[in-house]
mmCIF file of C-alpha atoms in Angstrom:
data_model
loop_
_atom_site.group_PDB
_atom_site.id
_atom_site.type_symbol
_atom_site.label_atom_id
_atom_site.label_comp_id
_atom_site.label_asym_id
_atom_site.label_seq_id
_atom_site.Cartn_x
_atom_site.Cartn_y
_atom_site.Cartn_z
ATOM 1 C CA MET A 446 22.431 43.822 78.647
ATOM 2 C CA ASN A 447 24.601 40.831 78.423
ATOM 3 C CA PRO A 448 25.514 40.259 74.749
ATOM 4 C CA SER A 449 24.859 36.616 75.270
ATOM 5 C CA GLN A 450 21.307 37.439 76.115
ATOM 6 C CA GLU A 451 20.681 39.292 72.937
ATOM 7 C CA SER A 452 18.034 37.664 70.764
ATOM 8 C CA ALA A 453 19.431 36.071 67.630
ATOM 9 C CA PRO A 454 18.400 37.781 64.454
ATOM 10 C CA GLN A 455 15.540 36.115 62.755
ATOM 11 C CA HIS A 456 15.822 34.887 59.143
ATOM 12 C CA TYR A 457 12.981 34.264 56.837
ATOM 13 C CA GLY A 458 12.795 32.050 53.774
ATOM 14 C CA GLN A 459 15.213 32.599 50.986
ATOM 15 C CA VAL A 460 14.122 34.930 48.379
ATOM 16 C CA PRO A 461 14.497 33.255 44.873
ATOM 17 C CA PRO A 462 16.579 34.988 42.316
ATOM 18 C CA PRO A 463 14.853 37.182 39.866
ATOM 19 C CA TYR A 464 13.572 35.287 36.766
ATOM 20 C CA ASP A 465 15.685 35.574 33.690
ATOM 21 C CA SER A 466 13.408 36.219 30.829
ATOM 22 C CA GLN A 467 16.177 35.757 28.365
ATOM 23 C CA GLN A 468 16.835 32.114 29.206
ATOM 24 C CA PRO A 469 14.244 29.967 27.477
ATOM 25 C CA THR A 470 12.648 26.990 29.325
ATOM 26 C CA TYR A 471 12.027 23.575 27.771
ATOM 27 C CA PRO A 472 9.536 21.584 29.816
ATOM 28 C CA PHE A 473 10.144 18.483 27.653
ATOM 29 C CA GLY A 474 13.894 18.854 27.399
ATOM 30 C CA PRO A 475 16.176 20.893 25.229
ATOM 31 C CA PRO A 476 15.692 20.513 21.320
ATOM 32 C CA SER A 477 18.006 18.284 19.413
ATOM 33 C CA GLU A 478 21.241 19.797 18.157
ATOM 34 C CA ALA A 479 20.749 18.748 14.475
ATOM 35 C CA MET A 480 17.354 17.473 13.288
ATOM 36 C CA PRO A 481 17.114 16.172 9.753
ATOM 37 C CA TRP A 482 14.455 17.813 7.761
ATOM 38 C CA GLU A 483 14.600 15.364 4.925
ATOM 39 C CA GLN A 484 15.611 11.879 4.658
ATOM 40 C CA PRO A 485 18.041 10.737 1.864
ATOM 41 C CA ARG A 486 16.073 10.309 -1.245
ATOM 42 C CA PRO A 487 16.181 6.813 -2.901
ATOM 43 C CA GLN A 488 17.749 6.522 -6.327
ATOM 44 C CA HIS A 489 15.698 6.685 -9.439
ATOM 45 C CA ARG A 490 14.680 3.411 -10.891
ATOM 46 C CA THR A 491 16.550 2.195 -13.868
ATOM 47 C CA VAL A 492 15.353 2.524 -17.508
ATOM 48 C CA LEU A 493 15.210 -1.198 -17.821
ATOM 49 C CA ARG A 494 12.717 -1.475 -14.881
ATOM 50 C CA THR A 495 10.613 1.408 -16.265
ATOM 51 C CA VAL A 496 10.488 -0.289 -19.669
ATOM 52 C CA SER A 497 9.668 -3.688 -17.958
ATOM 53 C CA VAL A 498 6.787 -2.161 -15.976
ATOM 54 C CA VAL A 499 5.352 -0.547 -19.094
ATOM 55 C CA ALA A 500 5.596 -3.732 -21.094
ATOM 56 C CA VAL A 501 4.044 -5.871 -18.381
ATOM 57 C CA VAL A 502 1.090 -3.627 -17.852
ATOM 58 C CA THR A 503 0.498 -3.282 -21.632
ATOM 59 C CA LEU A 504 0.611 -6.971 -22.202
ATOM 60 C CA GLY A 505 -1.575 -7.673 -19.203
ATOM 61 C CA LEU A 506 -4.297 -5.201 -20.350
ATOM 62 C CA ALA A 507 -4.079 -6.505 -23.889
ATOM 63 C CA ALA A 508 -4.585 -10.097 -22.709
ATOM 64 C CA ALA A 509 -7.696 -8.916 -20.761
ATOM 65 C CA GLY A 510 -9.149 -7.675 -24.134
ATOM 66 C CA ALA A 511 -10.022 -11.275 -25.121
ATOM 67 C CA PRO A 512 -12.645 -11.936 -22.508
ATOM 68 C CA LEU A 513 -13.984 -8.352 -22.906
ATOM 69 C CA GLY A 514 -14.392 -9.008 -26.587
ATOM 70 C CA LEU A 515 -16.496 -12.107 -25.902
ATOM 71 C CA LEU A 516 -18.575 -10.173 -23.375
ATOM 72 C CA TRP A 517 -19.235 -7.428 -25.834
ATOM 73 C CA SER A 518 -20.274 -9.840 -28.601
ATOM 74 C CA TRP A 519 -22.672 -11.487 -26.142
ATOM 75 C CA LEU A 520 -24.210 -8.175 -24.934
ATOM 76 C CA ALA A 521 -24.323 -6.188 -28.125
ATOM 77 C CA PRO A 522 -27.456 -6.907 -30.266
ATOM 78 C CA SER A 523 -27.108 -8.298 -33.823
ATOM 79 C CA VAL A 524 -28.210 -6.331 -36.796
ATOM 80 C CA PRO A 525 -31.134 -7.743 -38.952
ATOM 81 C CA VAL A 526 -30.319 -7.744 -42.649
ATOM 82 C CA ILE A 527 -31.814 -8.928 -45.882
ATOM 83 C CA ASN A 528 -30.469 -9.902 -49.333
ATOM 84 C CA ALA A 529 -32.063 -7.459 -51.597
ATOM 85 C CA GLY A 530 -30.657 -8.938 -54.754
ATOM 86 C CA GLN A 531 -29.205 -6.216 -57.004
ATOM 87 C CA ASN A 532 -29.344 -3.682 -54.175
ATOM 88 C CA GLY A 533 -27.061 -5.977 -52.087
ATOM 89 C CA ILE A 534 -27.514 -6.774 -48.374
ATOM 90 C CA VAL A 535 -29.356 -4.068 -46.544
ATOM 91 C CA VAL A 536 -30.659 -3.477 -43.073
ATOM 92 C CA ASN A 537 -34.049 -5.063 -42.607
ATOM 93 C CA ASP A 538 -35.242 -2.302 -40.258
ATOM 94 C CA PRO A 539 -36.594 1.167 -41.084
ATOM 95 C CA SER A 540 -35.013 2.657 -37.976
ATOM 96 C CA PRO A 541 -32.104 0.457 -36.982
ATOM 97 C CA GLU A 542 -30.595 1.127 -33.460
ATOM 98 C CA GLU A 543 -28.427 -1.979 -33.300
ATOM 99 C CA TYR A 544 -25.444 -0.144 -34.685
ATOM 100 C CA ILE A 545 -25.674 2.583 -31.868
ATOM 101 C CA ALA A 546 -26.305 -0.035 -29.345
ATOM 102 C CA ALA A 547 -23.117 -2.042 -30.264
ATOM 103 C CA ASP A 548 -21.000 1.111 -30.070
ATOM 104 C CA ALA A 549 -22.697 1.999 -26.722
ATOM 105 C CA TRP A 550 -22.013 -1.387 -25.221
ATOM 106 C CA PHE A 551 -18.462 -1.226 -26.280
ATOM 107 C CA THR A 552 -18.023 2.234 -24.716
ATOM 108 C CA LEU A 553 -19.651 1.192 -21.398
ATOM 109 C CA ILE A 554 -17.596 -1.989 -21.127
ATOM 110 C CA GLY A 555 -14.326 -0.190 -21.937
ATOM 111 C CA PHE A 556 -15.039 2.694 -19.508
ATOM 112 C CA GLY A 557 -15.896 0.393 -16.695
ATOM 113 C CA PHE A 558 -12.906 -1.891 -17.353
ATOM 114 C CA GLY A 559 -10.592 1.118 -17.597
ATOM 115 C CA LEU A 560 -11.667 2.320 -14.044
ATOM 116 C CA ILE A 561 -11.240 -1.002 -12.429
ATOM 117 C CA ALA A 562 -7.914 -1.840 -14.139
ATOM 118 C CA ALA A 563 -6.442 1.495 -13.053
ATOM 119 C CA VAL A 564 -7.303 0.962 -9.454
ATOM 120 C CA LEU A 565 -6.022 -2.668 -9.397
ATOM 121 C CA ILE A 566 -2.756 -1.655 -11.120
ATOM 122 C CA TRP A 567 -2.302 1.231 -8.647
ATOM 123 C CA LEU A 568 -2.615 -1.075 -5.753
ATOM 124 C CA LEU A 569 -0.653 -4.121 -7.097
ATOM 125 C CA LEU A 570 2.284 -2.217 -8.489
ATOM 126 C CA ARG A 571 2.844 0.006 -5.499
ATOM 127 C CA ARG A 572 6.624 0.258 -5.849
ATOM 128 C CA ASP A 573 6.387 1.345 -9.522
ATOM 129 C CA ARG A 574 3.916 4.113 -9.251
ATOM 130 C CA GLY A 575 4.618 7.151 -11.359
ATOM 131 C CA PRO A 576 5.229 7.756 -15.057
ATOM 132 C CA ALA A 577 5.678 3.925 -15.840
ATOM 133 C CA LEU A 578 2.156 3.245 -14.660
ATOM 134 C CA VAL A 579 0.756 6.102 -16.772
ATOM 135 C CA LEU A 580 2.569 4.910 -19.919
ATOM 136 C CA GLY A 581 1.613 1.404 -19.138
ATOM 137 C CA VAL A 582 -2.193 2.106 -18.846
ATOM 138 C CA THR A 583 -2.000 4.301 -21.935
ATOM 139 C CA PHE A 584 -0.463 1.824 -24.253
ATOM 140 C CA GLY A 585 -2.201 -1.028 -22.499
ATOM 141 C CA GLY A 586 -5.622 0.597 -22.849
ATOM 142 C CA LEU A 587 -5.217 1.156 -26.540
ATOM 143 C CA ALA A 588 -4.023 -2.475 -27.025
ATOM 144 C CA CYS A 589 -6.957 -3.803 -24.889
ATOM 145 C CA ALA A 590 -9.501 -1.957 -27.113
ATOM 146 C CA LEU A 591 -8.143 -3.200 -30.249
ATOM 147 C CA VAL A 592 -8.079 -6.836 -28.920
ATOM 148 C CA THR A 593 -11.657 -6.343 -27.667
ATOM 149 C CA TRP A 594 -12.879 -5.150 -30.954
ATOM 150 C CA GLN A 595 -11.139 -7.847 -33.024
ATOM 151 C CA VAL A 596 -12.142 -10.771 -30.723
ATOM 152 C CA GLY A 597 -15.802 -9.465 -30.477
ATOM 153 C CA ARG A 598 -16.220 -9.136 -34.189
ATOM 154 C CA LEU A 599 -14.696 -12.475 -34.898
ATOM 155 C CA VAL A 600 -17.525 -14.304 -33.103
ATOM 156 C CA GLY A 601 -19.787 -15.416 -35.849
ATOM 157 C CA LEU A 602 -17.870 -13.657 -38.607
ATOM 158 C CA SER A 603 -17.172 -16.725 -40.669
ATOM 159 C CA ASP A 604 -20.876 -17.680 -40.684
ATOM 160 C CA TRP A 605 -21.733 -14.235 -41.718
ATOM 161 C CA ASN A 606 -19.275 -14.314 -44.575
ATOM 162 C CA HIS A 607 -20.628 -17.610 -45.751
ATOM 163 C CA TRP A 608 -24.166 -16.374 -45.576
ATOM 164 C CA GLN A 609 -23.243 -13.407 -47.895
ATOM 165 C CA ASP A 610 -21.750 -15.780 -50.536
ATOM 166 C CA THR A 611 -24.603 -18.366 -50.452
ATOM 167 C CA SER A 612 -27.788 -16.519 -49.518
ATOM 168 C CA ALA A 613 -30.767 -16.182 -51.908
ATOM 169 C CA VAL A 614 -32.710 -13.016 -52.667
ATOM 170 C CA GLY A 615 -35.083 -12.206 -49.777
ATOM 171 C CA ALA A 616 -33.093 -14.255 -47.251
ATOM 172 C CA THR A 617 -32.649 -12.622 -43.802
ATOM 173 C CA TYR A 618 -29.750 -12.956 -41.314
ATOM 174 C CA ALA A 619 -28.740 -11.473 -37.984
ATOM 175 C CA ARG A 620 -25.419 -9.792 -38.588
ATOM 176 C CA PRO A 621 -22.935 -10.002 -35.748
ATOM 177 C CA PRO A 622 -22.021 -6.754 -33.905
ATOM 178 C CA ASP A 623 -19.300 -4.534 -35.248
ATOM 179 C CA LEU A 624 -17.686 -1.254 -34.094
ATOM 180 C CA HIS A 625 -18.552 1.774 -36.222
ATOM 181 C CA ALA A 626 -17.540 4.727 -34.060
ATOM 182 C CA HIS A 627 -13.864 4.029 -33.779
ATOM 183 C CA GLY A 628 -13.472 6.812 -31.307
ATOM 184 C CA ALA A 629 -14.585 4.281 -28.734
ATOM 185 C CA LEU A 630 -11.259 2.637 -28.986
ATOM 186 C CA LEU A 631 -9.808 5.429 -26.882
ATOM 187 C CA VAL A 632 -12.257 4.931 -23.974
ATOM 188 C CA ILE A 633 -10.329 2.369 -21.989
ATOM 189 C CA ALA A 634 -6.919 4.339 -22.185
ATOM 190 C CA PHE A 635 -8.884 7.437 -21.324
ATOM 191 C CA ALA A 636 -10.474 6.177 -18.292
ATOM 192 C CA ALA A 637 -7.337 4.401 -16.927
ATOM 193 C CA VAL A 638 -5.216 7.506 -17.444
ATOM 194 C CA ILE A 639 -7.693 9.764 -15.681
ATOM 195 C CA VAL A 640 -7.968 7.413 -12.617
ATOM 196 C CA THR A 641 -4.271 6.905 -12.340
ATOM 197 C CA THR A 642 -3.807 10.718 -12.521
ATOM 198 C CA LEU A 643 -6.380 11.331 -9.845
ATOM 199 C CA LEU A 644 -4.839 8.606 -7.540
ATOM 200 C CA ALA A 645 -1.487 10.217 -7.750
ATOM 201 C CA GLY A 646 -2.972 13.627 -7.230
ATOM 202 C CA TRP A 647 -4.713 12.450 -3.974
ATOM 203 C CA SER A 648 -1.627 10.554 -2.733
ATOM 204 C CA ASN A 649 0.191 12.234 0.307
ATOM 205 C CA ASP A 650 3.482 10.951 -0.980
ATOM 206 C CA PRO A 651 5.273 13.251 -3.342
ATOM 207 C CA ASP A 652 7.896 10.770 -4.482
ATOM 208 C CA LEU A 653 5.617 8.584 -6.807
ATOM 209 C CA ASP A 654 8.335 8.605 -9.372
ATOM 210 C CA LEU A 655 10.888 6.856 -7.025
ATOM 211 C CA PRO A 656 10.946 3.128 -6.019
ATOM 212 C CA GLY A 657 9.561 2.335 -2.662
ATOM 213 C CA ALA A 658 6.888 5.027 -2.578
ATOM 214 C CA LYS A 659 4.178 4.303 0.005
ATOM 215 C CA PRO A 660 1.499 6.395 1.761
ATOM 216 C CA GLY A 661 3.088 8.748 4.236
ATOM 217 C CA TYR A 662 3.870 12.437 4.839
ATOM 218 C CA GLY A 663 6.783 14.256 3.217
ATOM 219 C CA HIS A 664 9.459 11.903 1.873
ATOM 220 C CA ASP A 665 8.388 8.635 3.414
ATOM 221 C CA LEU A 666 9.094 9.496 7.047
ATOM 222 C CA THR A 667 10.286 6.713 9.181
ATOM 223 C CA GLY A 668 9.316 6.102 12.828
ATOM 224 C CA ASP A 669 12.578 7.688 14.207
ATOM 225 C CA LEU A 670 12.135 10.827 12.347
ATOM 226 C CA THR A 671 8.491 10.966 13.106
ATOM 227 C CA ASP A 672 9.192 10.613 16.736
ATOM 228 C CA ASP A 673 11.729 13.445 16.494
ATOM 229 C CA LEU A 674 9.231 15.710 14.816
ATOM 230 C CA THR A 675 6.507 14.987 17.331
ATOM 231 C CA GLY A 676 8.744 15.031 20.241
ATOM 232 C CA ALA A 677 7.792 11.430 21.498
ATOM 233 C CA SER A 678 10.060 8.477 21.499
ATOM 234 C CA SER A 679 9.997 5.213 23.311
ATOM 235 C CA ASP A 680 13.630 5.457 24.335
ATOM 236 C CA SER A 681 13.489 9.011 25.541
ATOM 237 C CA PRO A 682 12.868 9.629 29.322
ATOM 238 C CA ALA A 683 9.527 11.075 30.389
ATOM 239 C CA GLY A 684 9.615 14.862 30.822
ATOM 240 C CA PRO A 685 8.290 16.553 33.929
ATOM 241 C CA ASP A 686 4.638 17.173 34.376
ATOM 242 C CA PRO A 687 3.897 20.572 33.082
ATOM 243 C CA THR A 688 0.850 20.853 35.417
ATOM 244 C CA ALA A 689 2.808 20.022 38.648
ATOM 245 C CA ALA A 690 3.248 22.900 41.141
ATOM 246 C CA PRO A 691 6.858 24.283 41.475
ATOM 247 C CA ALA A 692 8.903 23.217 44.453
ATOM 248 C CA PRO A 693 9.091 25.672 47.374
ATOM 249 C CA PRO A 694 12.485 27.515 47.774
ATOM 250 C CA ALA A 695 15.068 26.142 50.101
ATOM 251 C CA PRO A 696 15.612 28.090 53.475
ATOM 252 C CA TRP A 697 18.830 29.939 54.252
ATOM 253 C CA PRO A 698 21.212 28.053 56.450
ATOM 254 C CA ALA A 699 21.139 29.044 60.132
ATOM 255 C CA ASP A 700 23.760 31.405 61.622
ATOM 256 C CA PRO A 701 26.310 30.011 63.948
ATOM 257 C CA PRO A 702 25.766 30.844 67.694
ATOM 258 C CA ARG A 703 27.484 33.976 68.954
ATOM 259 C CA GLY A 704 29.851 33.511 71.967
#
């Protein structure tokens, strides 16, 4: 047979090389060489700023005690009394409840105000969350309670003192409310501290004692670091579709003709 008439050898598709199980594959691109696990932490606030925050919160809560005192004097009932002569001025009621009612109104007003004030301070002083706010609401709550008590008891106090000096035997009078259970002075500070502590515990930002604290995860992650952690970025090219079928292998090149 003429060699030129021999049939050329048939070649089939190229067999792909064996898969290297030791070589990892990254469908969305290789990982970054160095990924920061934590951003630089901001510096602690100065002592002057901490003292200023405590002073501002304390003065603000103390000033709010004046209208609270007027509200308490208006809501709390007066105590009916009578001038008993040699026995002095006594309560003109066999079972008086006005004393307890005055203390109860003071406690309810203080507790409600402490809750609302703590939430407002937490929202308004966002950059100063931390120990400064706790100290501020503690001292401010105590100052507010004292101002509330003194302002409330001053309403009608001069008329009451005048009646004691000039009243005749058998005369009756409605004594203005006064606080008898002095433990109620701690209610505003107690409520404010509890709410502030709970808000700090529920916050997902652990850096409450540093300036610039805001809701977030970790140490105030920024958009760039969040994109790095999630693998998504607006500037990075789109990766291949993981569901696309692999490309078929390329065929072997044809052999040259034999002469």
